[in-house]
Amino acid sequence: MKTVKCLVWDLDDTLWDGVVLEGDRPRPFPAAVEVLHTLDRRGILHAVAGRGELARATGHLAEHGLAELFCAVEVGWGEKSAAIRRIAAELNIGLDTIAFADNDPAERAEVAAALPMVRCYPAARVGELAGLAEFRPELVTGESRRRRHRYLAERSRAAAERAFPGSPPEFLASLGLTMTVRAATEDDFARAHELTLRTSQLNTTGRTLDAGQLRELCASREHEVLVADVTDRFGAHGTVGLAVLHHDGLDTVLELLLTSCRVLNRGIGTVLLGYLVRDILARGRRPVARFVPTAANRIMLVTLRFAGFAPAGAETLAFDPRQPPPAEPGHVRIVDGRTRCG
């Protein structure tokens, strides 16, 4: 069973006891508030799919200091399943990682029929959700505890993009993106492992690495383990990239390259790959990449091919050092923060 990434809440008679649109001023249930905060600390997001008027619902959330705990809010009169679809799209997560809590059995039945992959719970069980296995991520890192803040920053970015008068490339250039590439340290191993578990589309091999394996690779003189941190004027995206390099003779092999899906539309995967290729060429070595096809990672093959890599053997692509290196990006400032990992 997949771990829940987002719990979608009904509001009236679920998060609080009463109906705001009917003039009630209900206080949130203490058990519900405790679950909100407990799951938030585990990196599980919260969203709203409620009935009523958006302004009154969000105003009541704000009145009780809860508004900032929700990364997406859908309040209206349409089907709850449609609201949940929009939430999944906004947060860029799979419907099979969403749970839904509602006091109305008819609402739960509608969602269950339309979206059988969404797990549904009655409001009476809200207080026990934090104890269920599906709400207990295998890893809880500093990065995951800050997940809500990153999504809220992304919401601000999206609003700014909608209001931006120029073209998409001009908006991208206005973000002030900075990518820092540095050697992984002990403090990064949990997040790096989390990235290998959570990233499927933008992963060249589908390989997962635990902390012990990462530690061994860092200790090897033939390997480098690099992570990429990204920030912009709205705040930090966090650690969103991982690269494992193997120096083999005159080749440097990208044994693994991945970037988080949440920075896909910022072109960070292409930027990181281009940086690595230019750096490897500057050392007088040939860039080689392993690519193991999976059900989800074809986009990484396309990225490698557009960067100049060509098939060179089974599960191997190589960059011809005689061709020009990838151009430096215009919309991202790159900082080399590398030291030997350990």
Coordinates of N, CA and C in Angstrom, one line a residue, residues 11-220:
L11 N -14.8 20.1 5.4 CA -14.7 21.0 6.5 C -15.9 20.9 7.5
D12 N -17.1 21.2 7.0 CA -18.3 21.2 7.9 C -18.6 19.8 8.4
D13 N -18.7 19.7 9.8 CA -19.0 18.5 10.5 C -17.9 17.4 10.3
T14 N -16.7 17.8 9.8 CA -15.6 16.9 9.7 C -14.3 17.6 10.4
L15 N -13.9 18.7 9.9 CA -12.8 19.4 10.6 C -13.4 20.2 11.8
W16 N -14.6 20.7 11.7 CA -15.3 21.3 12.8 C -16.7 20.9 12.9
D17 N -17.3 21.2 14.0 CA -18.7 20.8 14.4 C -19.7 21.9 14.0
G18 N -20.2 21.9 12.8 CA -21.1 22.9 12.4 C -21.0 23.3 10.9
V19 N -21.8 24.2 10.5 CA -21.8 24.6 9.0 C -21.6 26.1 9.0
V20 N -20.5 26.5 8.5 CA -20.1 27.9 8.5 C -21.1 28.7 7.6
L21 N -21.6 28.2 6.5 CA -22.4 28.9 5.6 C -23.8 29.2 6.3
E22 N -24.2 28.4 7.3 CA -25.4 28.6 8.0 C -25.3 29.5 9.2
G23 N -24.2 30.2 9.3 CA -24.0 31.1 10.3 C -23.3 30.6 11.6
D24 N -23.0 29.3 11.6 CA -22.3 28.7 12.7 C -20.8 29.3 12.8
R25 N -20.3 29.3 14.0 CA -18.9 29.7 14.2 C -18.2 28.6 15.0
P26 N -18.1 27.4 14.4 CA -17.7 26.3 15.1 C -16.1 26.3 15.3
R27 N -15.7 25.7 16.4 CA -14.3 25.5 16.7 C -13.9 24.2 16.1
P28 N -12.7 24.1 15.6 CA -12.2 22.8 15.0 C -12.2 21.8 16.1
F29 N -12.4 20.5 15.8 CA -12.3 19.4 16.7 C -10.8 19.3 17.1
P30 N -10.5 19.3 18.4 CA -9.1 19.2 18.9 C -8.4 18.0 18.3
A31 N -9.1 16.8 18.2 CA -8.4 15.7 17.6 C -8.0 15.9 16.1
A32 N -8.9 16.6 15.4 CA -8.6 16.9 14.0 C -7.4 17.8 13.9
V33 N -7.3 18.8 14.8 CA -6.2 19.8 14.7 C -4.9 19.0 15.0
E34 N -4.9 18.1 16.0 CA -3.8 17.3 16.3 C -3.3 16.5 15.1
V35 N -4.2 15.9 14.4 CA -3.9 15.1 13.2 C -3.3 16.0 12.2
L36 N -3.9 17.2 12.0 CA -3.3 18.1 11.0 C -1.8 18.3 11.3
H37 N -1.5 18.7 12.5 CA -0.1 19.0 12.8 C 0.8 17.8 12.8
T38 N 0.3 16.6 13.2 CA 1.1 15.4 13.3 C 1.5 15.0 11.8
L39 N 0.5 15.0 10.9 CA 0.8 14.6 9.6 C 1.7 15.6 8.9
D40 N 1.5 16.9 9.2 CA 2.3 17.9 8.6 C 3.7 17.7 9.0
R41 N 4.0 17.4 10.2 CA 5.4 17.1 10.6 C 6.0 15.9 9.9
R42 N 5.2 15.0 9.4 CA 5.7 13.8 8.7 C 5.8 14.1 7.2
G43 N 5.5 15.3 6.8 CA 5.6 15.7 5.4 C 4.4 15.3 4.5
I44 N 3.3 15.0 5.2 CA 2.0 14.7 4.5 C 1.3 16.0 4.3
L45 N 0.8 16.3 3.1 CA 0.2 17.5 2.8 C -1.3 17.4 3.2
H46 N -1.9 18.6 3.3 CA -3.4 18.7 3.5 C -4.0 19.6 2.5
A47 N -5.2 19.2 2.1 CA -6.0 20.0 1.1 C -7.5 20.0 1.6
V48 N -8.3 20.8 0.9 CA -9.7 20.9 1.3 C -10.5 20.6 0.1
A49 N -11.6 19.8 0.2 CA -12.6 19.6 -0.8 C -14.0 19.8 0.0
G50 N -14.5 21.0 0.1 CA -15.6 21.2 0.9 C -16.8 21.8 0.2
R51 N -17.9 21.9 0.9 CA -19.1 22.6 0.3 C -19.2 24.0 0.9
G52 N -19.8 24.9 0.1 CA -20.0 26.3 0.6 C -19.4 27.3 -0.3
E53 N -19.0 28.4 0.4 CA -18.4 29.6 -0.3 C -17.0 29.7 0.1
L54 N -16.1 29.8 -0.9 CA -14.7 29.8 -0.7 C -14.2 30.8 0.3
A55 N -14.7 32.1 0.2 CA -14.2 33.1 1.0 C -14.5 32.9 2.5
R56 N -15.8 32.4 2.7 CA -16.2 32.1 4.1 C -15.4 31.0 4.7
A57 N -15.2 29.9 3.9 CA -14.5 28.8 4.4 C -13.0 29.1 4.7
T58 N -12.3 29.8 3.8 CA -10.9 30.2 4.1 C -10.8 31.2 5.2
G59 N -11.8 32.0 5.3 CA -11.8 33.0 6.4 C -11.9 32.3 7.8
H60 N -12.7 31.3 7.8 CA -12.9 30.5 9.1 C -11.6 29.7 9.4
L61 N -11.0 29.2 8.4 CA -9.7 28.5 8.6 C -8.7 29.5 9.2
A62 N -8.6 30.7 8.5 CA -7.6 31.7 9.0 C -7.9 32.1 10.4
E63 N -9.2 32.3 10.7 CA -9.6 32.7 12.1 C -9.1 31.8 13.1
H64 N -8.9 30.5 12.8 CA -8.4 29.5 13.8 C -7.0 29.1 13.5
G65 N -6.3 29.9 12.7 CA -4.9 29.7 12.5 C -4.5 28.5 11.7
L66 N -5.4 28.0 10.9 CA -5.2 26.8 10.1 C -5.0 26.9 8.6
A67 N -5.2 28.1 8.1 CA -5.2 28.3 6.7 C -3.9 27.9 6.1
E68 N -2.7 28.2 6.7 CA -1.4 27.9 6.1 C -1.1 26.4 6.1
L69 N -1.9 25.6 6.8 CA -1.7 24.1 6.8 C -2.2 23.5 5.5
F70 N -3.0 24.2 4.7 CA -3.6 23.6 3.5 C -2.9 24.1 2.3
C71 N -2.5 23.2 1.4 CA -1.7 23.5 0.2 C -2.7 23.7 -1.0
A72 N -3.9 23.3 -0.9 CA -4.8 23.4 -2.0 C -6.2 23.5 -1.4
V73 N -7.1 24.4 -1.8 CA -8.4 24.5 -1.3 C -9.4 24.6 -2.4
E74 N -10.4 23.6 -2.4 CA -11.5 23.5 -3.3 C -12.8 23.6 -2.5
V75 N -13.5 24.7 -2.6 CA -14.8 24.8 -2.0 C -15.8 25.3 -3.0
G76 N -16.9 24.6 -3.1 CA -18.0 24.9 -4.0 C -19.1 23.9 -4.0
W77 N -19.7 23.7 -5.1 CA -20.9 22.8 -5.1 C -20.8 21.6 -6.1
G78 N -19.7 21.5 -6.7 CA -19.5 20.4 -7.7 C -19.2 19.1 -7.0
E79 N -18.9 18.1 -7.8 CA -18.6 16.7 -7.3 C -17.3 16.8 -6.5
K80 N -17.2 16.1 -5.4 CA -16.0 16.0 -4.6 C -14.9 15.3 -5.4
S81 N -15.2 14.3 -6.2 CA -14.2 13.6 -7.0 C -13.5 14.6 -8.0
A82 N -14.3 15.5 -8.6 CA -13.7 16.5 -9.5 C -12.8 17.4 -8.8
A83 N -13.2 17.8 -7.5 CA -12.3 18.6 -6.7 C -11.0 17.9 -6.4
I84 N -11.1 16.6 -6.1 CA -9.9 15.9 -5.8 C -9.0 15.7 -7.0
R85 N -9.6 15.5 -8.2 CA -8.8 15.5 -9.4 C -8.0 16.8 -9.5
R86 N -8.6 17.9 -9.3 CA -7.9 19.2 -9.5 C -6.8 19.4 -8.4
I87 N -7.1 18.9 -7.2 CA -6.1 19.0 -6.2 C -4.8 18.1 -6.6
A88 N -5.1 16.9 -7.1 CA -4.0 16.1 -7.5 C -3.1 16.7 -8.6
A89 N -3.8 17.4 -9.5 CA -3.1 18.1 -10.6 C -2.4 19.3 -10.1
E90 N -3.0 20.0 -9.2 CA -2.3 21.2 -8.6 C -1.0 20.8 -7.8
L91 N -1.1 19.7 -7.1 CA 0.0 19.3 -6.3 C 1.0 18.4 -7.0
N92 N 0.6 18.0 -8.2 CA 1.4 17.1 -9.0 C 1.7 15.8 -8.3
I93 N 0.7 15.1 -7.8 CA 0.8 13.9 -7.1 C -0.2 12.9 -7.7
G94 N 0.0 11.6 -7.5 CA -0.9 10.6 -8.0 C -2.2 10.5 -7.2
L95 N -3.3 10.2 -7.9 CA -4.5 10.0 -7.1 C -4.4 8.8 -6.2
D96 N -3.6 7.9 -6.4 CA -3.4 6.7 -5.5 C -2.6 7.1 -4.3
T97 N -2.2 8.3 -4.2 CA -1.5 8.8 -2.9 C -2.3 9.7 -2.1
I98 N -3.6 9.8 -2.5 CA -4.5 10.8 -1.8 C -5.5 10.0 -0.9
A99 N -5.8 10.6 0.2 CA -6.8 10.1 1.1 C -7.9 11.2 1.3
F100 N -9.1 10.8 1.7 CA -10.2 11.7 1.7 C -11.0 11.4 3.0
A101 N -11.3 12.5 3.8 CA -12.1 12.3 5.0 C -13.3 13.2 4.9
D102 N -14.5 12.6 5.1 CA -15.8 13.3 5.0 C -16.8 12.7 5.9
N103 N -17.6 13.5 6.5 CA -18.7 12.9 7.4 C -19.8 12.3 6.7
D104 N -20.0 12.7 5.4 CA -21.2 12.3 4.6 C -20.9 11.0 3.8
P105 N -21.6 9.9 4.1 CA -21.4 8.7 3.4 C -21.6 8.8 1.9
A106 N -22.6 9.7 1.5 CA -22.9 9.8 0.1 C -21.7 10.5 -0.6
E107 N -21.0 11.4 0.0 CA -19.9 12.1 -0.6 C -18.7 11.1 -0.7
R108 N -18.5 10.3 0.3 CA -17.5 9.3 0.3 C -17.8 8.2 -0.8
A109 N -19.0 7.9 -0.9 CA -19.4 6.9 -2.0 C -19.2 7.4 -3.4
E110 N -19.5 8.7 -3.6 CA -19.3 9.3 -4.9 C -17.8 9.3 -5.3
V111 N -16.9 9.7 -4.3 CA -15.5 9.7 -4.5 C -15.0 8.2 -4.8
A112 N -15.4 7.3 -4.0 CA -15.0 5.9 -4.1 C -15.4 5.3 -5.4
A113 N -16.6 5.7 -5.9 CA -17.0 5.2 -7.2 C -16.2 5.8 -8.4
A114 N -16.0 7.1 -8.3 CA -15.3 7.8 -9.4 C -13.8 7.6 -9.4
L115 N -13.3 7.5 -8.1 CA -11.8 7.4 -7.9 C -11.5 6.3 -7.0
P116 N -11.6 5.0 -7.4 CA -11.4 3.9 -6.5 C -10.0 3.8 -5.9
M117 N -9.1 4.5 -6.5 CA -7.7 4.5 -5.9 C -7.6 5.4 -4.7
V118 N -8.5 6.3 -4.5 CA -8.5 7.3 -3.4 C -9.0 6.6 -2.1
R119 N -8.3 6.6 -1.1 CA -8.7 6.0 0.2 C -9.7 6.9 0.9
C120 N -10.8 6.4 1.3 CA -11.9 7.3 2.0 C -12.1 6.9 3.4
Y121 N -12.2 7.9 4.3 CA -12.4 7.6 5.7 C -13.6 8.5 6.2
P122 N -14.4 7.9 7.1 CA -15.4 8.7 7.7 C -14.8 9.7 8.7
A123 N -15.5 10.8 9.0 CA -15.0 11.8 9.9 C -14.8 11.3 11.3
A124 N -15.6 10.3 11.7 CA -15.5 9.7 13.0 C -14.1 9.0 13.2
R125 N -13.4 8.7 12.1 CA -12.1 8.0 12.2 C -10.9 9.0 12.1
V126 N -11.2 10.3 11.9 CA -10.1 11.3 11.7 C -9.1 11.2 12.8
G127 N -9.5 11.1 14.1 CA -8.6 11.1 15.2 C -7.6 9.9 15.2
E128 N -7.9 8.8 14.5 CA -7.0 7.7 14.5 C -6.1 7.6 13.3
L129 N -6.3 8.5 12.3 CA -5.6 8.4 11.1 C -4.1 8.4 11.2
A130 N -3.5 9.2 12.1 CA -2.1 9.3 12.3 C -1.5 8.0 12.7
G131 N -2.3 7.1 13.3 CA -1.8 5.8 13.7 C -1.8 4.7 12.7
L132 N -2.4 5.0 11.5 CA -2.5 4.0 10.5 C -1.2 3.9 9.7
A133 N -0.9 2.7 9.2 CA 0.3 2.5 8.5 C 0.5 3.4 7.2
E134 N -0.7 3.6 6.5 CA -0.6 4.4 5.3 C -0.2 5.9 5.5
F135 N -0.3 6.3 6.8 CA 0.0 7.7 7.1 C 1.4 7.8 7.8
R136 N 2.1 6.7 7.7 CA 3.5 6.7 8.4 C 4.5 6.5 7.3
P137 N 5.1 7.6 6.7 CA 6.1 7.4 5.7 C 7.3 6.7 6.2
E138 N 7.9 5.9 5.3 CA 9.1 5.2 5.7 C 10.2 6.1 6.2
L139 N 10.4 7.2 5.6 CA 11.4 8.2 5.9 C 10.7 9.5 6.2
V140 N 11.2 10.2 7.3 CA 10.8 11.6 7.6 C 12.1 12.4 7.8
T141 N 12.4 13.2 6.8 CA 13.6 14.0 6.8 C 13.3 15.4 7.0
G142 N 14.3 16.2 7.2 CA 14.1 17.7 7.3 C 13.5 18.2 6.1
E143 N 13.9 17.6 4.9 CA 13.3 18.1 3.7 C 11.8 17.8 3.6
S144 N 11.4 16.6 4.1 CA 9.9 16.2 4.0 C 9.2 17.1 5.0
R145 N 9.8 17.4 6.2 CA 9.0 18.3 7.1 C 8.8 19.7 6.6
R146 N 9.6 20.1 5.6 CA 9.4 21.4 5.0 C 8.6 21.4 3.8
R147 N 8.0 20.2 3.5 CA 7.3 20.0 2.2 C 6.1 21.0 2.0
R148 N 5.4 21.2 3.1 CA 4.2 22.1 2.9 C 4.7 23.5 2.5
H149 N 5.8 24.0 3.2 CA 6.3 25.3 2.9 C 6.7 25.5 1.4
R150 N 7.2 24.4 0.9 CA 7.6 24.4 -0.5 C 6.4 24.5 -1.5
Y151 N 5.4 23.8 -1.1 CA 4.2 23.8 -1.9 C 3.5 25.2 -1.8
L152 N 3.5 25.8 -0.7 CA 2.9 27.1 -0.5 C 3.7 28.1 -1.4
A153 N 5.0 28.0 -1.3 CA 5.9 28.8 -2.2 C 5.5 28.6 -3.7
E154 N 5.3 27.3 -4.0 CA 5.0 27.0 -5.4 C 3.6 27.6 -5.8
R155 N 2.7 27.7 -4.8 CA 1.4 28.3 -5.1 C 1.6 29.8 -5.4
S156 N 2.5 30.5 -4.7 CA 2.8 31.9 -4.9 C 3.5 32.0 -6.3
R157 N 4.4 31.1 -6.6 CA 5.0 31.2 -8.0 C 3.9 31.1 -9.1
A158 N 3.0 30.1 -8.9 CA 2.0 29.9 -9.9 C 1.1 31.2 -10.0
A159 N 0.8 31.8 -8.9 CA 0.0 33.0 -9.0 C 0.8 34.1 -9.7
A160 N 2.1 34.2 -9.4 CA 2.9 35.2 -10.0 C 3.0 35.0 -11.5
E161 N 3.1 33.7 -11.9 CA 3.2 33.4 -13.3 C 1.9 33.7 -14.1
R162 N 0.8 33.5 -13.4 CA -0.5 33.8 -14.1 C -0.6 35.3 -14.3
A163 N -0.1 36.1 -13.4 CA -0.2 37.6 -13.5 C 1.0 38.2 -14.3
F164 N 2.0 37.4 -14.7 CA 3.1 37.9 -15.4 C 2.8 38.3 -16.8
P165 N 3.1 39.5 -17.2 CA 2.7 40.0 -18.6 C 3.5 39.5 -19.7
G166 N 4.7 38.9 -19.4 CA 5.6 38.4 -20.5 C 5.4 37.0 -20.9
S167 N 6.3 36.5 -21.6 CA 6.3 35.1 -22.1 C 6.8 34.1 -21.0
P168 N 6.5 32.8 -21.2 CA 7.0 31.8 -20.2 C 8.5 31.9 -20.0
P169 N 9.3 31.9 -21.1 CA 10.8 32.1 -20.8 C 11.1 33.3 -20.1
E170 N 10.4 34.4 -20.3 CA 10.7 35.6 -19.6 C 10.4 35.5 -18.1
F171 N 9.3 34.8 -17.8 CA 8.9 34.6 -16.4 C 10.0 33.7 -15.7
L172 N 10.4 32.6 -16.4 CA 11.4 31.8 -15.9 C 12.7 32.5 -15.6
A173 N 13.1 33.4 -16.4 CA 14.3 34.2 -16.2 C 14.1 35.2 -15.0
S174 N 12.8 35.6 -14.7 CA 12.6 36.5 -13.7 C 12.6 35.9 -12.3
L175 N 12.6 34.5 -12.2 CA 12.6 33.8 -10.9 C 13.9 34.0 -10.1
G176 N 15.0 34.2 -10.8 CA 16.3 34.3 -10.1 C 16.7 32.9 -9.6
L177 N 16.5 31.9 -10.4 CA 16.9 30.5 -10.0 C 18.4 30.4 -9.8
T178 N 18.7 29.7 -8.7 CA 20.1 29.4 -8.4 C 20.2 27.9 -8.1
M179 N 21.1 27.2 -8.7 CA 21.3 25.7 -8.4 C 22.7 25.6 -7.9
T180 N 22.8 25.0 -6.7 CA 24.1 24.8 -6.0 C 24.4 23.3 -6.1
V181 N 25.4 22.9 -6.7 CA 25.8 21.5 -6.8 C 27.0 21.2 -5.8
R182 N 26.8 20.3 -5.0 CA 27.8 20.0 -3.9 C 27.9 18.5 -3.6
A183 N 29.0 18.1 -3.0 CA 29.1 16.8 -2.6 C 28.2 16.4 -1.5
A184 N 27.6 15.2 -1.6 CA 26.7 14.8 -0.5 C 27.4 14.6 0.8
T185 N 26.8 14.8 1.9 CA 27.3 14.6 3.2 C 26.4 13.7 4.0
E186 N 26.8 13.3 5.1 CA 26.0 12.4 6.0 C 24.6 13.0 6.2
D187 N 24.5 14.3 6.3 CA 23.2 14.9 6.5 C 22.3 14.8 5.3
D188 N 22.8 14.5 4.1 CA 22.0 14.4 2.9 C 21.5 13.0 2.6
F189 N 22.0 12.0 3.3 CA 21.8 10.6 2.9 C 20.3 10.3 3.0
A190 N 19.6 10.8 4.0 CA 18.2 10.4 4.1 C 17.4 11.1 3.0
R191 N 17.7 12.3 2.7 CA 16.9 13.0 1.6 C 17.3 12.3 0.3
A192 N 18.6 12.0 0.0 CA 19.0 11.4 -1.2 C 18.2 10.0 -1.4
H193 N 18.2 9.3 -0.3 CA 17.4 8.0 -0.3 C 16.0 8.2 -0.7
E194 N 15.4 9.3 0.0 CA 14.0 9.6 -0.3 C 13.8 10.0 -1.8
L195 N 14.7 10.7 -2.4 CA 14.6 11.0 -3.8 C 14.6 9.8 -4.6
T196 N 15.4 8.8 -4.3 CA 15.5 7.6 -5.2 C 14.2 6.8 -5.0
L197 N 13.5 6.9 -3.8 CA 12.2 6.2 -3.6 C 11.1 6.9 -4.3
R198 N 11.1 8.2 -4.3 CA 9.9 9.0 -4.8 C 10.0 9.4 -6.2
T199 N 11.2 9.3 -6.9 CA 11.3 9.8 -8.2 C 11.4 8.7 -9.2
S200 N 10.4 8.7 -10.1 CA 10.4 7.6 -11.1 C 10.5 8.1 -12.5
Q201 N 9.8 9.2 -12.9 CA 9.9 9.8 -14.2 C 11.3 10.3 -14.6
L202 N 11.9 11.0 -13.6 CA 13.1 11.7 -13.9 C 14.3 11.0 -13.2
N203 N 14.4 9.7 -13.5 CA 15.4 8.8 -12.9 C 16.0 8.0 -14.0
T204 N 17.3 8.1 -14.2 CA 17.9 7.4 -15.4 C 17.9 5.9 -15.3
T205 N 17.8 5.3 -14.1 CA 17.9 3.9 -13.9 C 16.8 3.2 -13.1
G206 N 16.1 4.1 -12.4 CA 15.1 3.5 -11.4 C 15.7 2.9 -10.2
R207 N 17.0 3.1 -10.0 CA 17.7 2.5 -8.9 C 17.5 3.2 -7.6
T208 N 17.3 2.5 -6.5 CA 17.2 3.1 -5.2 C 18.5 2.9 -4.4
L209 N 18.8 3.8 -3.6 CA 20.1 3.8 -2.8 C 19.7 4.1 -1.4
D210 N 20.1 3.3 -0.4 CA 19.9 3.6 1.0 C 21.1 4.4 1.6
A211 N 21.0 4.8 2.8 CA 22.1 5.6 3.4 C 23.4 4.8 3.5
G212 N 23.3 3.5 3.7 CA 24.6 2.7 3.8 C 25.2 2.7 2.4
Q213 N 24.5 2.5 1.3 CA 25.1 2.4 0.0 C 25.6 3.8 -0.4
L214 N 24.9 4.9 0.0 CA 25.4 6.2 -0.3 C 26.7 6.5 0.4
R215 N 26.8 6.0 1.7 CA 28.0 6.2 2.5 C 29.2 5.5 1.9
E216 N 29.0 4.3 1.4 CA 30.0 3.5 0.7 C 30.5 4.2 -0.5
L217 N 29.6 4.7 -1.3 CA 29.9 5.4 -2.6 C 30.7 6.7 -2.3
C218 N 30.3 7.4 -1.2 CA 31.1 8.6 -0.9 C 32.5 8.3 -0.4
A219 N 32.7 7.1 0.2 CA 34.0 6.8 0.7 C 34.9 6.3 -0.4
S220 N 34.3 5.9 -1.6 CA 35.1 5.4 -2.7 C 35.8 6.5 -3.5

